[in-house]
Short mmCIF file of C-alpha atoms in Angstrom, two decimals:
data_model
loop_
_atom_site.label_atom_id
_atom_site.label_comp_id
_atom_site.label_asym_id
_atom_site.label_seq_id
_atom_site.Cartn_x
_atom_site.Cartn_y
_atom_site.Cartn_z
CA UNK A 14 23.62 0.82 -0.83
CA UNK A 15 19.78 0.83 0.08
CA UNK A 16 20.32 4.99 -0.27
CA UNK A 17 22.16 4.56 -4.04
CA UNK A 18 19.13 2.23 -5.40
CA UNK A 19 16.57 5.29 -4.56
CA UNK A 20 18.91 7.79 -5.93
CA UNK A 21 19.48 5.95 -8.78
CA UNK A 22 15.77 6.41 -9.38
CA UNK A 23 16.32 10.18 -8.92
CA UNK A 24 19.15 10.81 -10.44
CA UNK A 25 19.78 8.05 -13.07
CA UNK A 26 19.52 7.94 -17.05
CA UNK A 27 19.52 5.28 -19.74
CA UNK A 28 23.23 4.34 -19.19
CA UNK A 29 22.37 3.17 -15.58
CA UNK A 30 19.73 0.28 -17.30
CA UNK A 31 22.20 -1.15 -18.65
CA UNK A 32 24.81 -1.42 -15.85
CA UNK A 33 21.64 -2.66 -13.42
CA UNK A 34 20.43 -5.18 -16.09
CA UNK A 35 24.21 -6.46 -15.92
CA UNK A 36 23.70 -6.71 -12.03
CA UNK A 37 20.61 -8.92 -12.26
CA UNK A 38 21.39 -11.15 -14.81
CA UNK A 39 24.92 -11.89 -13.28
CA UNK A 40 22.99 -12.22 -10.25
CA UNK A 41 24.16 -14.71 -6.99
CA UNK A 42 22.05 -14.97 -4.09
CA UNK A 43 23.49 -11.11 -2.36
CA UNK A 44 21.57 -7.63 -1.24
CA UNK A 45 23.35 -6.00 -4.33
CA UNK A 46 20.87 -8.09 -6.71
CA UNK A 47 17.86 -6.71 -4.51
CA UNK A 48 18.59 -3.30 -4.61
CA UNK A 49 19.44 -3.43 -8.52
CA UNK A 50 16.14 -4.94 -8.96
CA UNK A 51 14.81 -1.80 -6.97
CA UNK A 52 16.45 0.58 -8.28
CA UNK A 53 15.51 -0.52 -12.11
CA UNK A 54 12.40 -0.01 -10.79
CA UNK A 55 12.79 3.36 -9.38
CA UNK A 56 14.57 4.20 -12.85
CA UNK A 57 11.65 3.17 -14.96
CA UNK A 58 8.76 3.91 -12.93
CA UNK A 59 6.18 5.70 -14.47
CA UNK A 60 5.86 7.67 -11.53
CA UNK A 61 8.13 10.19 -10.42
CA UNK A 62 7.35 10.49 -6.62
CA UNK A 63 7.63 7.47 -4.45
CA UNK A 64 4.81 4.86 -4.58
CA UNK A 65 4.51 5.12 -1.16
CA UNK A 66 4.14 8.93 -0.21
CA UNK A 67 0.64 8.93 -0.98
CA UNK A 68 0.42 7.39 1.90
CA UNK A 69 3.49 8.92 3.78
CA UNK A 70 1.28 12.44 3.95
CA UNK A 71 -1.15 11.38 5.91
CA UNK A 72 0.56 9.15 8.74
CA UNK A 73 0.49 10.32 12.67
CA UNK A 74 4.12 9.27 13.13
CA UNK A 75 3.98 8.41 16.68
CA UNK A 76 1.19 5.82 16.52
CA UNK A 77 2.67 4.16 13.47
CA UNK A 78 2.11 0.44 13.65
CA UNK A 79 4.56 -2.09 12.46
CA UNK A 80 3.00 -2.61 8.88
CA UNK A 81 4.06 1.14 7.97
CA UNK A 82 7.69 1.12 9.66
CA UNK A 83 9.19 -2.09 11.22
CA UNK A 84 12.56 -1.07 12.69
CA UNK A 85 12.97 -4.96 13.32
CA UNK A 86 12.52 -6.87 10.24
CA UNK A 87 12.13 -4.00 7.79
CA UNK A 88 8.78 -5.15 6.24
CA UNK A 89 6.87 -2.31 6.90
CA UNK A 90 5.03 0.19 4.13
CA UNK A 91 7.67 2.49 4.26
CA UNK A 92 10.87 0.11 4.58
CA UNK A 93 9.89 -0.98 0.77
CA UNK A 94 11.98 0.82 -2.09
CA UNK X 9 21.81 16.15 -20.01
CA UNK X 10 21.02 12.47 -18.74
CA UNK X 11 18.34 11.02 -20.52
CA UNK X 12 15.54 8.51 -18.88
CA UNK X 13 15.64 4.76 -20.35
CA UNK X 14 13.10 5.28 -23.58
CA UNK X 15 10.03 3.25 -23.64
CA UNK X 16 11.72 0.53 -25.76
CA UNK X 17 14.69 0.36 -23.69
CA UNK X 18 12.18 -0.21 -20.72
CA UNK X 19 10.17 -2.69 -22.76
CA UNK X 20 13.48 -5.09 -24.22
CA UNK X 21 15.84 -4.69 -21.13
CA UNK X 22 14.27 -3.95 -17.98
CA UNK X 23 11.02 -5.68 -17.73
CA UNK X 24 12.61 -8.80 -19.20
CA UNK X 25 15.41 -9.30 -16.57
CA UNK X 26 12.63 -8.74 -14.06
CA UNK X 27 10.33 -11.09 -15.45
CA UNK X 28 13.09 -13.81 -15.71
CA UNK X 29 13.39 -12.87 -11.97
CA UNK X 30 10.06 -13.87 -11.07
CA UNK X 31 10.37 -16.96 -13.37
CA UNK X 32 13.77 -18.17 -11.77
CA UNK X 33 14.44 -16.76 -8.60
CA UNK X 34 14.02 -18.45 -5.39
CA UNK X 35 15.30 -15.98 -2.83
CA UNK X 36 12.94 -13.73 -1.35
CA UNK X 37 13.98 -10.66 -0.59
CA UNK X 38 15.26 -10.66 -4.79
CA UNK X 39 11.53 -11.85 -5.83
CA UNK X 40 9.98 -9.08 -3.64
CA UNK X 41 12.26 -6.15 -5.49
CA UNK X 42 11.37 -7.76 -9.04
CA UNK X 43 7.30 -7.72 -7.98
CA UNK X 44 7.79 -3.96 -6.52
CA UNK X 45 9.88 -2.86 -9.62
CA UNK X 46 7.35 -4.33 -12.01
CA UNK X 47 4.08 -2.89 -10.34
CA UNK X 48 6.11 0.55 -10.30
CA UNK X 49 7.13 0.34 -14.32
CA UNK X 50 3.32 -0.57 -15.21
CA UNK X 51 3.89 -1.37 -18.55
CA UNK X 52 1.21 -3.67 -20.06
CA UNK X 53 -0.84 -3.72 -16.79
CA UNK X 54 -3.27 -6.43 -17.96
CA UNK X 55 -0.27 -9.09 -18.46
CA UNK X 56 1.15 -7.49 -15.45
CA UNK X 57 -1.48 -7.80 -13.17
CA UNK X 58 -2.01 -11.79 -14.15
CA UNK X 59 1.73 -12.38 -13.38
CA UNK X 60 1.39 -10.47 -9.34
CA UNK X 61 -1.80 -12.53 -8.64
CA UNK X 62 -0.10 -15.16 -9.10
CA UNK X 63 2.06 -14.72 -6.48
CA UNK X 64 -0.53 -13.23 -3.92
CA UNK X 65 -0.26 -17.43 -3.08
CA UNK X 66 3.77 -17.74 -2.92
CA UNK X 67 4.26 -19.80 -0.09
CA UNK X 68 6.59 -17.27 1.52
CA UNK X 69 4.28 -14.48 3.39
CA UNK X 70 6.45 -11.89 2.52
CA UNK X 71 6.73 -12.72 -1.24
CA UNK X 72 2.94 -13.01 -1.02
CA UNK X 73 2.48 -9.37 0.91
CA UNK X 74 4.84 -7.71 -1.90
CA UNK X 75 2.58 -9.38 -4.29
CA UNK X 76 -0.14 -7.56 -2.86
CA UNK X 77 0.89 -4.61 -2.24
CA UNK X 78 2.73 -4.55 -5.87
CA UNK X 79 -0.86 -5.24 -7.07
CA UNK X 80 -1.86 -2.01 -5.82
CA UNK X 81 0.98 -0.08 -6.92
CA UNK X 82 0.20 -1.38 -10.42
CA UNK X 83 -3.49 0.23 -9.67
CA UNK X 84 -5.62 -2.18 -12.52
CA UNK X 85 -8.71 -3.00 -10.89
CA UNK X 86 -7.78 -6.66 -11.74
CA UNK X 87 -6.32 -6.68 -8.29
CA UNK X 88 -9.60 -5.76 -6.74
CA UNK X 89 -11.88 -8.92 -5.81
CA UNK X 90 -8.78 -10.74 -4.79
CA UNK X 91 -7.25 -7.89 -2.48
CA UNK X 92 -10.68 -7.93 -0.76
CA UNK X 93 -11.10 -11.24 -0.05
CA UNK X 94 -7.47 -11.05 1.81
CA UNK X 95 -8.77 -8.05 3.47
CA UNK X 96 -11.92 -9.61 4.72
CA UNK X 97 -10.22 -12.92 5.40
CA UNK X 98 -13.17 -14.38 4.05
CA UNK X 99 -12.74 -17.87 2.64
CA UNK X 100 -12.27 -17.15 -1.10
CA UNK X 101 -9.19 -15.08 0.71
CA UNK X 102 -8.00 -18.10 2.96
CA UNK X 103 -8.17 -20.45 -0.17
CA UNK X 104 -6.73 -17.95 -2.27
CA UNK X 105 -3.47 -17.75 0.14
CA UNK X 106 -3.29 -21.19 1.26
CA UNK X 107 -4.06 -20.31 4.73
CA UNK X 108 -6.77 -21.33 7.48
CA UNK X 109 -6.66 -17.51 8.56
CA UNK X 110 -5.01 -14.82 6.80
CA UNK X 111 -2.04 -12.79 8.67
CA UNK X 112 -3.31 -9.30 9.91
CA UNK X 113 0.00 -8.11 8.39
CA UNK X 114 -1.18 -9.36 4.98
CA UNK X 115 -4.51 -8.08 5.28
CA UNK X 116 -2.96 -4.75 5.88
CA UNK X 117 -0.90 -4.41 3.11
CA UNK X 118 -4.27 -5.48 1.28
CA UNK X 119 -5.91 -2.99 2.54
CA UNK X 120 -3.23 -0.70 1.82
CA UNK X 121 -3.37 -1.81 -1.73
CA UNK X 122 -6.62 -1.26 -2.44
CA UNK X 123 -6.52 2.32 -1.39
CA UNK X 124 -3.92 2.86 -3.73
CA UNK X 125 -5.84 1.03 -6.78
CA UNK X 126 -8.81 3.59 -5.52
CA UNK X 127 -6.23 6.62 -6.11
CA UNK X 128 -4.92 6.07 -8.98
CA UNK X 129 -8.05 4.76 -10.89
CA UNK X 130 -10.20 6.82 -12.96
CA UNK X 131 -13.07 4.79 -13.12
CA UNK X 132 -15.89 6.00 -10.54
CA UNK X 133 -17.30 2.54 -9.80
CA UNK X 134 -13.75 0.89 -9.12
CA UNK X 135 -13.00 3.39 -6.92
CA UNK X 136 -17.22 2.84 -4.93
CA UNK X 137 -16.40 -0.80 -4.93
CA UNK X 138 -13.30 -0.02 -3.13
CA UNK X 139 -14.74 2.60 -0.75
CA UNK X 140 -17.30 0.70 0.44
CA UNK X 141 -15.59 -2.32 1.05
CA UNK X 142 -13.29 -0.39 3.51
CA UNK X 143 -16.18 0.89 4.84
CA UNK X 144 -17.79 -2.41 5.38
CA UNK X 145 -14.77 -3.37 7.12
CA UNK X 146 -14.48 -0.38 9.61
CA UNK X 147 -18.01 -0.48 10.17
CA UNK X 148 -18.43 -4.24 11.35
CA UNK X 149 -14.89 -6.54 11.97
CA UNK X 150 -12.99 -2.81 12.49
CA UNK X 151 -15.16 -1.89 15.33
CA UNK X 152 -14.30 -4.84 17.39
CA UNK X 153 -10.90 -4.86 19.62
CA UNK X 154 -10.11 -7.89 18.27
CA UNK X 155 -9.44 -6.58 15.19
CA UNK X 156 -6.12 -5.47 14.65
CA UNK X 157 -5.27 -2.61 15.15
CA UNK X 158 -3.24 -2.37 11.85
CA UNK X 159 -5.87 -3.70 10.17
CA UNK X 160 -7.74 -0.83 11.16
CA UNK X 161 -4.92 1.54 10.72
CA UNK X 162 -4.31 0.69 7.23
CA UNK X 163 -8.10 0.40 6.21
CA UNK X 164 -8.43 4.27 7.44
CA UNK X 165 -5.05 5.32 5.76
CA UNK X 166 -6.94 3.72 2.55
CA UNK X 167 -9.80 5.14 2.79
CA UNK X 168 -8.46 8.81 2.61
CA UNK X 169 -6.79 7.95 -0.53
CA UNK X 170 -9.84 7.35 -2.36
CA UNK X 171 -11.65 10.08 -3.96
CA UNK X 172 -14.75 10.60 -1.86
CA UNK X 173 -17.24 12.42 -3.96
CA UNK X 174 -20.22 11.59 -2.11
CA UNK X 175 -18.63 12.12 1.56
CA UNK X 176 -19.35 8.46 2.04
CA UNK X 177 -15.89 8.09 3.50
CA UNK X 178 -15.77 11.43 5.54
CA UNK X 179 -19.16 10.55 7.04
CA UNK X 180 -17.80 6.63 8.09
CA UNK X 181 -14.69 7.95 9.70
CA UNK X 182 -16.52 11.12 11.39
CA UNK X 183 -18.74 7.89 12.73
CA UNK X 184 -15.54 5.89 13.88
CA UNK X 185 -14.08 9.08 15.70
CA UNK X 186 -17.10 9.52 17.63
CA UNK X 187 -17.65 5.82 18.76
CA UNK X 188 -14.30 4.70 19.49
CA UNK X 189 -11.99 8.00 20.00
CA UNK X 190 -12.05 7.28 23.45
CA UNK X 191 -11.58 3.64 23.32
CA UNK X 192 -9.25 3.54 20.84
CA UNK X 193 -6.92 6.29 20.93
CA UNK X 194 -4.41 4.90 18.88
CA UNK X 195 -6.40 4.08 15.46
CA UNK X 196 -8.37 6.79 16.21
CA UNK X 197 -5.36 9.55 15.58
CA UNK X 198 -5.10 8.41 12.13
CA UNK X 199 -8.85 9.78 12.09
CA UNK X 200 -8.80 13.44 11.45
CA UNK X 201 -5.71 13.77 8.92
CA UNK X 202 -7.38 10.90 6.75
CA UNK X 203 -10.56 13.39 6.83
CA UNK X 204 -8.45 16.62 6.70
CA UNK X 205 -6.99 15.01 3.08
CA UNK X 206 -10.29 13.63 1.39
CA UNK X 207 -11.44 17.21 1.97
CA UNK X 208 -8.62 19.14 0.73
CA UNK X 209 -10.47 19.84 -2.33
CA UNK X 210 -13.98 21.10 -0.20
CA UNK X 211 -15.71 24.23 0.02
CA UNK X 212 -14.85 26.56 3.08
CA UNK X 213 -17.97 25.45 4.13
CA UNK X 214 -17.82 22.03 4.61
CA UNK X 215 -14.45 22.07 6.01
CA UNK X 216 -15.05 25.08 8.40
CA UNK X 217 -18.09 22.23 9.95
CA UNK X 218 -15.19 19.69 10.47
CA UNK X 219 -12.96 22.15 11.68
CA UNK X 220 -15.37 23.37 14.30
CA UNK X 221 -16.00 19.48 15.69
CA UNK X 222 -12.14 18.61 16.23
CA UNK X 223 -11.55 22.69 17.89
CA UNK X 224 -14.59 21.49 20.10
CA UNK X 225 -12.04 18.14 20.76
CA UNK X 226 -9.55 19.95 21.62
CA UNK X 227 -11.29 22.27 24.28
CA UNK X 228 -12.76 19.73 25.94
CA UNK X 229 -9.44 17.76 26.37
CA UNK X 230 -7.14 17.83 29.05
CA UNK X 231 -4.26 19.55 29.84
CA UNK X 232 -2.24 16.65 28.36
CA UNK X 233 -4.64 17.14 25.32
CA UNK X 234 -6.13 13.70 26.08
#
């Protein structure tokens, strides 16, 4: 799911707005409604490249500290869509 | 051919259903998706950047990071003086987030955010303020152990996305390497990539003089390379 809401961001046109905007406004309290939020985001970002490889070029992977990748609770730079 | 959502698709169907998000939602992780999203689309940044600070004080530290962060992915300089309070954990920053001491993990992603503000801005001053703010920090709190070290991390990572113009920020880190490479092997290895990309735009010259310092590193390490 996590993988679809950055390809949709790749991949996806104008039709897929509408289907996410359907998502969020029908929304309950479930990990679908935060990746359709994401993904919207990936769709209409006026960026093409992820926000975060800026910073993704320049990282020594071994001594990466929690706040870029956080295998535990996924709140790191990098675990952001 | 698939077609991107238009400008006015973007404007009357995305933004709103995020912006109701941020208006109605309660649930986190959903609130920190709508923030990201919103920061990414960048429409009307000025509007945009008053509805993310407000959040930088959410209750909930990770709806509060996002905000941050989101603030820098938006890049207005709006997000500046408050992103370097957090980062300094100065008072301002402490009232500002409700805290007695800000998180190191929030002023991180601070830090982080300010370096990205600094790279996408095209105003020259914005992106001094910024530069020497990190520098401020890695030159007093950021030479101290008790800092942490993701603190640090993130404030060098920053730093080399700034444009650096003057070689204030080449010159600061060259300064870190030498003091603390030895204590501080860890935030140090960040070091010479951060310098390696502020100079990929420098003469032969001036890189050749950097080159020559870390070759000089490396033949007076170890056989482990330490």
């Amino acid at each position: 799911m996590r993988e679809c809401a950055s390809a949709i961001g790749l991949s996806g046109g104008a039709d897929a707005a509408q289907t996410l905007v359907t998502i969020i406004n029908n929304r309950g309290i479930t990990a679908r409604d935060v990746l359709a939020a994401a993904a919207i985001g990936n769709l209409c970002s006026r960026d093409k490249e992820p926000w975060n490889l800026k910073i993704l070029e320049n990282i020594n992977y071994l001594m990466s500290p929690e706040t870029l990748y956080d295998y535990m609770t996924a709140t790191g730079i990098f675990n952001i869509l | 051919m698939i077609s991107p959502p238009s400008p006015e698709q973007i404007r009357i169907l995305a933004i709103p259903a995020l912006e109701e998000i941020l208006i109605k939602e309660s649930n986190r992780d959903t609130l920190t998706a709508a923030l990201i999203a919103i920061a990414k689309i960048g429409i009307d940044p000025g509007k945009t950047a008053k509805l993310l600070q407000q959040f930088v004080r959410h209750y909930h530290w990770e709806v509060s990071e996002a905000a941050c962060l989101a603030l820098g992915i938006l890049g207005t300089p709006e997000g500046v003086p408050d992103l370097t309070d957090i980062l300094h954990d100065n008072k301002r920053g402490r009232d500002l987030v409700g805290q007695p001491e800000i998180h190191y993990h929030r002023r991180s992603f601070a830090a982080y955010a300010l370096g990205l503000i600094g790279a996408r801005t095209g105003d020259a001053a914005i992106s001094e303020k910024i530069q020497s703010e990190l520098i401020e920090f890695l030159k007093n709190e950021g030479s101290k152990r008790a800092a942490q070290e993701d603190i640090r991390i993130a404030t060098i990572q920053a730093l080399s996305l700034v444009p650096d113009p003057r070689r204030m920020a080449v010159a600061a880190l060259r300064e870190y390497f030498d003091m603390y490479r030895k204590r501080e092997p860890a935030v140090c290895s960040h070091v010479p990539t951060a310098i390696a990309h502020l100079l990929s735009n420098a003469t032969i010259d001036e890189r050749c003089s950097v080159v020559q310092s870390w070759l000089s590193e490396l033949a007076e390490s170890g056989p482990s390379g330490d």
